[in-house]
Coordinates of N, CA and C and ligand atoms in Angstrom, one line a residue:
X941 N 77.1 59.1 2.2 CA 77.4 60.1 3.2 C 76.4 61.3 3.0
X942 N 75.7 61.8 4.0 CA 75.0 63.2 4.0 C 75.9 64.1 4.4
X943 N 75.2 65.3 4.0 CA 76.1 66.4 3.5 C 75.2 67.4 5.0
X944 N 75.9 68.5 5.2 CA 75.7 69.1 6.6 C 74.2 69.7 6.5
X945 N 73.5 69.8 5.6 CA 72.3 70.8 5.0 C 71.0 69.5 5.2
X946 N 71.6 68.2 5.2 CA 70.6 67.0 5.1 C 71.0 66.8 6.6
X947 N 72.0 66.7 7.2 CA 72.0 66.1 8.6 C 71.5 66.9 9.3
X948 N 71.3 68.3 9.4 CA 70.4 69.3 10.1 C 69.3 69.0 9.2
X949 N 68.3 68.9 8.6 CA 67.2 68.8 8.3 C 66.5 67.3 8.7
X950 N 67.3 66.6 8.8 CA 66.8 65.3 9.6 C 67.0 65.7 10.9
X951 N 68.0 66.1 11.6 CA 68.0 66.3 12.9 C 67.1 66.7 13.4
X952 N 66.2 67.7 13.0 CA 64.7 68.5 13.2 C 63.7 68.0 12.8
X953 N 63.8 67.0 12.2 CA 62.5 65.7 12.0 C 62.6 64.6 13.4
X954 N 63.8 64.4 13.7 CA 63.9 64.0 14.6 C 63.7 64.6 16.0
X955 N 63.8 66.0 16.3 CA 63.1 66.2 17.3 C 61.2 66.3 17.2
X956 N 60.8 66.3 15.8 CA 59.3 66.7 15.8 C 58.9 64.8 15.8
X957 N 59.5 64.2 15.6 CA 59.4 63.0 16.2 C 58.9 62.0 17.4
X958 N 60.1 62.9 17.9 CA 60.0 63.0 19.7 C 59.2 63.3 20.3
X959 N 58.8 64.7 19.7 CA 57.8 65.3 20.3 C 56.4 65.1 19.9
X960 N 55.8 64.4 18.7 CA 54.8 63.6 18.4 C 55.1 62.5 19.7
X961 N 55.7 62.4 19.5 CA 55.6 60.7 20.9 C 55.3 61.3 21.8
X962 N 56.1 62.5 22.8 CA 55.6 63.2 23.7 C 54.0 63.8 23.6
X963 N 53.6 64.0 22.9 CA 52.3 64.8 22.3 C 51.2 64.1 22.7
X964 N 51.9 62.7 22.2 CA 50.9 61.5 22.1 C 50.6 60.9 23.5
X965 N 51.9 61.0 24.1 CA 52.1 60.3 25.5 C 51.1 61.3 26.7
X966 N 51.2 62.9 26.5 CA 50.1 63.3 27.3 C 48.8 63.2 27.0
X967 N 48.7 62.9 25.6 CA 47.0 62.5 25.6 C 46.3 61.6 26.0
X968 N 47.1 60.5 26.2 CA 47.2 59.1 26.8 C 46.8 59.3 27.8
X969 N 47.8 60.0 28.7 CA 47.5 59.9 30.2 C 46.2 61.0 30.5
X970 N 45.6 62.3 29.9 CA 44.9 62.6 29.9 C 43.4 61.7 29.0
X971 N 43.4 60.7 28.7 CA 42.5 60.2 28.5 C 42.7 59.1 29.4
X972 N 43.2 58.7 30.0 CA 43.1 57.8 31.2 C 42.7 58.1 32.2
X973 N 43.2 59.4 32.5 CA 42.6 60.2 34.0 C 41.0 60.6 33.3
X974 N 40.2 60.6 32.7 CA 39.4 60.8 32.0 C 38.4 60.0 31.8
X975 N 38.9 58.6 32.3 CA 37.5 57.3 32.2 C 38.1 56.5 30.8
X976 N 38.8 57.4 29.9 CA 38.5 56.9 28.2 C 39.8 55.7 28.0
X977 N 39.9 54.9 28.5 CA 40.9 53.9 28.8 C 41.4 53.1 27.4
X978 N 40.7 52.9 26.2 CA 40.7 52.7 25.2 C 41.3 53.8 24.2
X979 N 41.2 54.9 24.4 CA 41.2 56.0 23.8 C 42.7 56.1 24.5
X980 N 43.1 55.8 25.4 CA 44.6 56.1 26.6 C 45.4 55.2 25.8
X981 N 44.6 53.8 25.5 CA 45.5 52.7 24.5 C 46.5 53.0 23.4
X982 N 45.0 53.6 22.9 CA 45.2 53.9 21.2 C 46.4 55.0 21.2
X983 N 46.7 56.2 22.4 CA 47.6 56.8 22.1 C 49.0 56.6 22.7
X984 N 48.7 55.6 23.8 CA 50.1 54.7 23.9 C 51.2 54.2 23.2
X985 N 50.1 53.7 22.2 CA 50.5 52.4 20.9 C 51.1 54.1 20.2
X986 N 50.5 54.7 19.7 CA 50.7 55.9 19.0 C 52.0 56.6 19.1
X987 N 52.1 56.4 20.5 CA 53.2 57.5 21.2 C 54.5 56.6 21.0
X988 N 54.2 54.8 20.8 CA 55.4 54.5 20.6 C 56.3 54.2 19.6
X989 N 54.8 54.6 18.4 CA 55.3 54.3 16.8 C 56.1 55.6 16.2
X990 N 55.5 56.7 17.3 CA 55.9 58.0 16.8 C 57.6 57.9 16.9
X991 N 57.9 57.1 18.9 CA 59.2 57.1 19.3 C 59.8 56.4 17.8
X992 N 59.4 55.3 17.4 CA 60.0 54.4 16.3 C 60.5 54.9 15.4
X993 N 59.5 56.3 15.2 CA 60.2 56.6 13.8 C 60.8 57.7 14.4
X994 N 61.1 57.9 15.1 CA 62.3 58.5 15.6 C 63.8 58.0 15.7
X995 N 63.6 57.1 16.2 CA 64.6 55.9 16.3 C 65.5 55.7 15.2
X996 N 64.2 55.4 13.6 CA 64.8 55.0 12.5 C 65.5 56.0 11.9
X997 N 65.1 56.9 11.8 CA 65.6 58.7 11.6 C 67.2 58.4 12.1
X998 N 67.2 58.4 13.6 CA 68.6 58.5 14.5 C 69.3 57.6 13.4
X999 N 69.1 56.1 13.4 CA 70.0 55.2 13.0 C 70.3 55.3 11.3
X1000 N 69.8 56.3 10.7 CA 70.3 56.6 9.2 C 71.0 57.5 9.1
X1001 N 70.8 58.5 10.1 CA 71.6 59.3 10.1 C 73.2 59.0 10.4
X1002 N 73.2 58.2 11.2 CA 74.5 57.7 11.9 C 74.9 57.2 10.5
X1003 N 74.2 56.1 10.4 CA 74.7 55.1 9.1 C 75.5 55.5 8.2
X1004 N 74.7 56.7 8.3 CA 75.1 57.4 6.6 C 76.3 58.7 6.9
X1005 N 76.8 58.5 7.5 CA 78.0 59.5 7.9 C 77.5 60.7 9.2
X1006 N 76.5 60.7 9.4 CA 76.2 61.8 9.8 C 76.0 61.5 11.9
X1007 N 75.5 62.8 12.1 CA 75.7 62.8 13.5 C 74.1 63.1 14.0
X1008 N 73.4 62.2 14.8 CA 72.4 62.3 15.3 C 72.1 62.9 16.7
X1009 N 71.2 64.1 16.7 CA 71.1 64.6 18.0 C 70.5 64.5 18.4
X1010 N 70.3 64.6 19.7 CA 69.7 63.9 20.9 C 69.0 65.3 22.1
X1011 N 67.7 65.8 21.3 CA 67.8 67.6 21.2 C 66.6 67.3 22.9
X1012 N 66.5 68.9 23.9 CA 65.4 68.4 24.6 C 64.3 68.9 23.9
X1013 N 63.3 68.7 24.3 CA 62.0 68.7 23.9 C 60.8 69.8 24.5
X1014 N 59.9 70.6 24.0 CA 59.4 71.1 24.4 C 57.7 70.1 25.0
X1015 N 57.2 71.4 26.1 CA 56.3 70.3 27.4 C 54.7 70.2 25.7
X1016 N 54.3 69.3 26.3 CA 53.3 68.9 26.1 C 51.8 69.7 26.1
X1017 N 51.3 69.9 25.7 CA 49.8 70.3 26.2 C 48.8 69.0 26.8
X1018 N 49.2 69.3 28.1 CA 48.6 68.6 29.5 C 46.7 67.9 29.0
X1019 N 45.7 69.4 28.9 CA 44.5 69.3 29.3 C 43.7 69.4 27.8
X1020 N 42.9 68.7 27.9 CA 41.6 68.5 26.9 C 40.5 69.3 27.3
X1021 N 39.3 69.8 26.5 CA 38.2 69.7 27.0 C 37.2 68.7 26.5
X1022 N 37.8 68.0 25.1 CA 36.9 66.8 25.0 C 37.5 66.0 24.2
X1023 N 37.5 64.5 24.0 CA 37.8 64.2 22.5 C 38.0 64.2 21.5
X1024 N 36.5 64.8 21.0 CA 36.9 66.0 19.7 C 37.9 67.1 19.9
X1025 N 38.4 67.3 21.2 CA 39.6 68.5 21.1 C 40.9 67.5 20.7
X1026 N 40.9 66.6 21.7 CA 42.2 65.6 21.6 C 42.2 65.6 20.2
X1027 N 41.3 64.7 19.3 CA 41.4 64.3 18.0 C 41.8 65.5 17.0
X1028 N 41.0 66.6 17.2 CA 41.6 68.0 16.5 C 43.2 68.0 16.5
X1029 N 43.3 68.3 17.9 CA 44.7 68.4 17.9 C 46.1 67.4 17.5
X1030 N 45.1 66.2 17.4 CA 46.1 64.9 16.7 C 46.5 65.4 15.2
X1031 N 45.0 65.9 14.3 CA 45.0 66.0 13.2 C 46.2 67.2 12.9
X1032 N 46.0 68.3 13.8 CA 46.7 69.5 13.2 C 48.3 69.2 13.6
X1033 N 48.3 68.6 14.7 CA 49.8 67.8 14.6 C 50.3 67.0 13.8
X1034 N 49.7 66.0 13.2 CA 49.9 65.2 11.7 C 50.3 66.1 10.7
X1035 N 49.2 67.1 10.5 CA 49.7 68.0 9.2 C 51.0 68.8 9.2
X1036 N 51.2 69.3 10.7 CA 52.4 70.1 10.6 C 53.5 69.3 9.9
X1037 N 53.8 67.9 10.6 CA 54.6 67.0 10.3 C 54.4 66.4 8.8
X1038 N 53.3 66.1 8.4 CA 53.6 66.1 7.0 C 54.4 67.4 6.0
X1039 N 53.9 68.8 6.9 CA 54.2 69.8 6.3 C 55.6 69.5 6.2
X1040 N 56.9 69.5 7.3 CA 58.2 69.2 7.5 C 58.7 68.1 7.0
X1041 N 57.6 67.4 6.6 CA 58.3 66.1 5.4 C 58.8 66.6 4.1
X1042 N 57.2 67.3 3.9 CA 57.9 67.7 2.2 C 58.6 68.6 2.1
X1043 N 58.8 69.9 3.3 CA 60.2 70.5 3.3 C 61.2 69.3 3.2
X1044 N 61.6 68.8 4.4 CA 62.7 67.9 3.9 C 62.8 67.2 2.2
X1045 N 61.9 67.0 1.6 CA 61.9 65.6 0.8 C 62.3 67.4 -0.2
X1046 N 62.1 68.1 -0.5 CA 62.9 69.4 -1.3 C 63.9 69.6 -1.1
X1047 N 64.4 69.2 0.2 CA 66.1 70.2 0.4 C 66.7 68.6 -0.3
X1048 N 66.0 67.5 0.0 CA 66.8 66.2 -0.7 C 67.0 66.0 -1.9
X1049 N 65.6 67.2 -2.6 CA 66.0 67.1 -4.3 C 67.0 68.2 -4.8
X1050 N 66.9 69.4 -4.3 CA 67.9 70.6 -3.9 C 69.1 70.1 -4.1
X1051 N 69.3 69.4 -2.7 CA 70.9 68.7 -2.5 C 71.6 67.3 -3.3
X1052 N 70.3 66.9 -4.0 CA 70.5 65.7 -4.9 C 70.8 64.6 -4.1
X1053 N 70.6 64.5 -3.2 CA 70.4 63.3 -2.0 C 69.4 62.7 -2.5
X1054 N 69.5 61.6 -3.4 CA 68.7 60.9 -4.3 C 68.0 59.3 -2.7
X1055 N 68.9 59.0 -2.5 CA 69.3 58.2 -1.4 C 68.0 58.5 -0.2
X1056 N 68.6 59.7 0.4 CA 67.6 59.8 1.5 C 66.5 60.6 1.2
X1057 N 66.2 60.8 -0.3 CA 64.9 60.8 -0.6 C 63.6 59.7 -0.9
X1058 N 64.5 58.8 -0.8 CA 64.6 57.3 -1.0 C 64.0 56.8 0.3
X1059 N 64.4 57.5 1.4 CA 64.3 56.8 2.6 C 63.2 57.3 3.1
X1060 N 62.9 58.6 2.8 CA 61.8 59.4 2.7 C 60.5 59.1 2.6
X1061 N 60.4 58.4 1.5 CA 59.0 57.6 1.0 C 58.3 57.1 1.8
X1062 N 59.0 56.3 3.1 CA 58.3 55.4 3.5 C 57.0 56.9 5.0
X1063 N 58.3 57.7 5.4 CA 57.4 58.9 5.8 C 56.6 60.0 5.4
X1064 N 56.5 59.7 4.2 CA 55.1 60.3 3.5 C 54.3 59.3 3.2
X1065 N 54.4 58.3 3.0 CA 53.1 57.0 3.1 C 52.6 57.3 4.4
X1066 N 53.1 57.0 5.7 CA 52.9 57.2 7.2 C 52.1 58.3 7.3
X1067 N 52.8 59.4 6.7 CA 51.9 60.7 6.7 C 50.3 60.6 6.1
X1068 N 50.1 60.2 4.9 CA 49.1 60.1 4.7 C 48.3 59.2 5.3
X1069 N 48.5 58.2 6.1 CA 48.0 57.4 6.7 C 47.1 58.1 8.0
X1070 N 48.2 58.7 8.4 CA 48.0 59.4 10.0 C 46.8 60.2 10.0
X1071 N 47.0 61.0 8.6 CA 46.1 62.0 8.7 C 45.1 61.8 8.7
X1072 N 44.6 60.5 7.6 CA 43.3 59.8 7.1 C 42.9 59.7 8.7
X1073 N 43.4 58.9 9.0 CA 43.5 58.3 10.5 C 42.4 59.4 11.4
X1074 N 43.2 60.5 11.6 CA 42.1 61.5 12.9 C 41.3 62.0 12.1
X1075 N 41.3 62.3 10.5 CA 40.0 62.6 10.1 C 38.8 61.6 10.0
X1076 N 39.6 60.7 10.0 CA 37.8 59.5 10.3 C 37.7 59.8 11.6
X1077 N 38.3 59.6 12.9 CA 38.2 59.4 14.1 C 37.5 61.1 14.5
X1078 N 37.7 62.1 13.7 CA 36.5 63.2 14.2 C 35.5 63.1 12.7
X1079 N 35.5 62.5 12.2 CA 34.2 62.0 11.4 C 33.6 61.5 12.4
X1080 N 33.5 60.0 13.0 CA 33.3 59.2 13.7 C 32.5 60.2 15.7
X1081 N 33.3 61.0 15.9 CA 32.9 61.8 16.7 C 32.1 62.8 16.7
X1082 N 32.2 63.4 15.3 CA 31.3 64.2 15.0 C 29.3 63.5 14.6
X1083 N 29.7 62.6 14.0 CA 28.1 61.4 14.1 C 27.7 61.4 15.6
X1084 N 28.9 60.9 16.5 CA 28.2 60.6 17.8 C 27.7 61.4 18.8
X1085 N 28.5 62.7 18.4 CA 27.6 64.2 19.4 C 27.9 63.8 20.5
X1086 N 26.8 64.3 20.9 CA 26.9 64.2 22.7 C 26.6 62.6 23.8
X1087 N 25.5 61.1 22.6 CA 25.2 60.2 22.7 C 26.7 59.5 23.6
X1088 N 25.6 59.3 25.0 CA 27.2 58.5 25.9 C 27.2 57.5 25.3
X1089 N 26.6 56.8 24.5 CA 26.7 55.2 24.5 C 27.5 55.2 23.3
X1090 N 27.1 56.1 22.2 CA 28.2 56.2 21.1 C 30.0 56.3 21.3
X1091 N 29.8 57.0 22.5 CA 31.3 57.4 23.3 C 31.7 56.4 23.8
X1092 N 30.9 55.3 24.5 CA 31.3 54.4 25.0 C 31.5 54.0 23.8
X1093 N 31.1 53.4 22.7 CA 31.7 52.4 22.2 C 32.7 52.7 21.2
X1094 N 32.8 53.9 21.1 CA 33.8 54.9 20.3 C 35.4 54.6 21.3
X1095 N 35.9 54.5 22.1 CA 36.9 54.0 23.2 C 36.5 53.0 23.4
X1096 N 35.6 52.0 23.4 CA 36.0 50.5 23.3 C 36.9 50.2 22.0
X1097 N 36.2 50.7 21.0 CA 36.5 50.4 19.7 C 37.8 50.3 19.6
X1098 N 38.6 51.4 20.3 CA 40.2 52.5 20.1 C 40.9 51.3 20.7
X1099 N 40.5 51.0 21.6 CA 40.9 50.3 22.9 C 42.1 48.8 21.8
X1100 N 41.2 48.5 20.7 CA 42.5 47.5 19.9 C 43.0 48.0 19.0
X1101 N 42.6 49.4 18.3 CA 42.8 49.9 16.8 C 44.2 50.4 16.5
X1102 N 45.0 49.6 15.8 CA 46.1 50.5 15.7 C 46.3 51.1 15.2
X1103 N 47.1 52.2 15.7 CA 47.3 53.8 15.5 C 47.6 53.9 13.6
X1104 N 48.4 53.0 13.6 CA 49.1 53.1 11.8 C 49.2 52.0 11.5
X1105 N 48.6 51.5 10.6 CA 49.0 49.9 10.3 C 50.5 49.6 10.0
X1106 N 51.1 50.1 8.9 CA 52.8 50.2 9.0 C 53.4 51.4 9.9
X1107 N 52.8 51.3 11.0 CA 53.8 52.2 11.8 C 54.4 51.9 13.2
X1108 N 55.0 50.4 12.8 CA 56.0 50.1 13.5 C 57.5 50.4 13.2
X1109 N 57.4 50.7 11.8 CA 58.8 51.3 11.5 C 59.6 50.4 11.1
X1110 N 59.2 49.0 11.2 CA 59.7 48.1 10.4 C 59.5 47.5 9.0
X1111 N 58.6 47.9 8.6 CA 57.9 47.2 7.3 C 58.2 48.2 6.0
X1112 N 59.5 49.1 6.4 CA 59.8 49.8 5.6 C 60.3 49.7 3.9
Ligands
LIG132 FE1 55.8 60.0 12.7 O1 54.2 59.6 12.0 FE2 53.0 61.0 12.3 O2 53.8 62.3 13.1

């Protein structure tokens, strides 16, 4: 059973969850309206792994005594001016969220919730993953500059890459 100090601190990973998925979901469609159709892919797949681990959050919470909320969401940032902005902005969103991991993964050592510190683990692997993730992808952007053809093949490339290798939320 969680205790009321762990079910609010997951409940709030759960909405930055959400809202990674939402985050991810307007990048998408701004990289679609955009020409970058590959690049729309990659944050599709993105936006659904984010939902997933949202999902899994909800259903431990329940599990484990507690009550999962179902919070709304703040809007999206709609407009890019390039790629390299998209990808910026992926990266400084990853961090925050790692940031709110290892808060949580303290109030679990705090509260001695040994358990859902436990469960924890598998979202700070993800985290580091993530982040690696948009720092190569503005590595990768930063080589190509302004070269259209690098761009082109920079969103072909996206077009199959998935977002997190374990971030379907199953292979926990
Ligand atoms: Fe949920 O993995 Fe990043 O944010």
């Amino acid at each position: 059973m969680i205790n009321k100090k762990i079910e609010k601190a997951l409940n709030r990973q759960v909405v930055l969850e959400a809202e990674a998925s939402q985050y991810y979901l307007a990048m998408a469609s701004w990289a679609e309206n955009n020409g970058y159709n590959g690049v729309a892919a990659f944050f599709y797949r993105h936006s659904d792994e984010e939902r997933i681990h949202m999902l899994k959050l909800i259903k431990y919470i329940n599990e484990r005594g507690g009550c999962a909320e179902i919070s709304a969401l703040s809007k999206p940032r709609a407009h890019f001016s390039s790629l390299n902005d998209i990808f910026q902005d992926l990266l400084k969103q990853e961090i925050t969220v790692s940031g709110e991991i290892n808060d949580l993964i303290e109030i679990c050592l705090k509260e001695k919730d040994y358990t859902t510190h436990n469960f924890l683990q598998w979202y700070v692997a993800e985290q580091i993953e993530e982040e690696a993730l948009a720092r190569t992808m503005l590595d990768k952007l930063k080589l190509i500059g302004s070269d259209k053809g690098g761009l082109y093949l920079f969103d072909r490339d996206l077009s199959t890459f998935q977002a997190s290798p374990s971030g379907d939320g199953n292979k926990a």
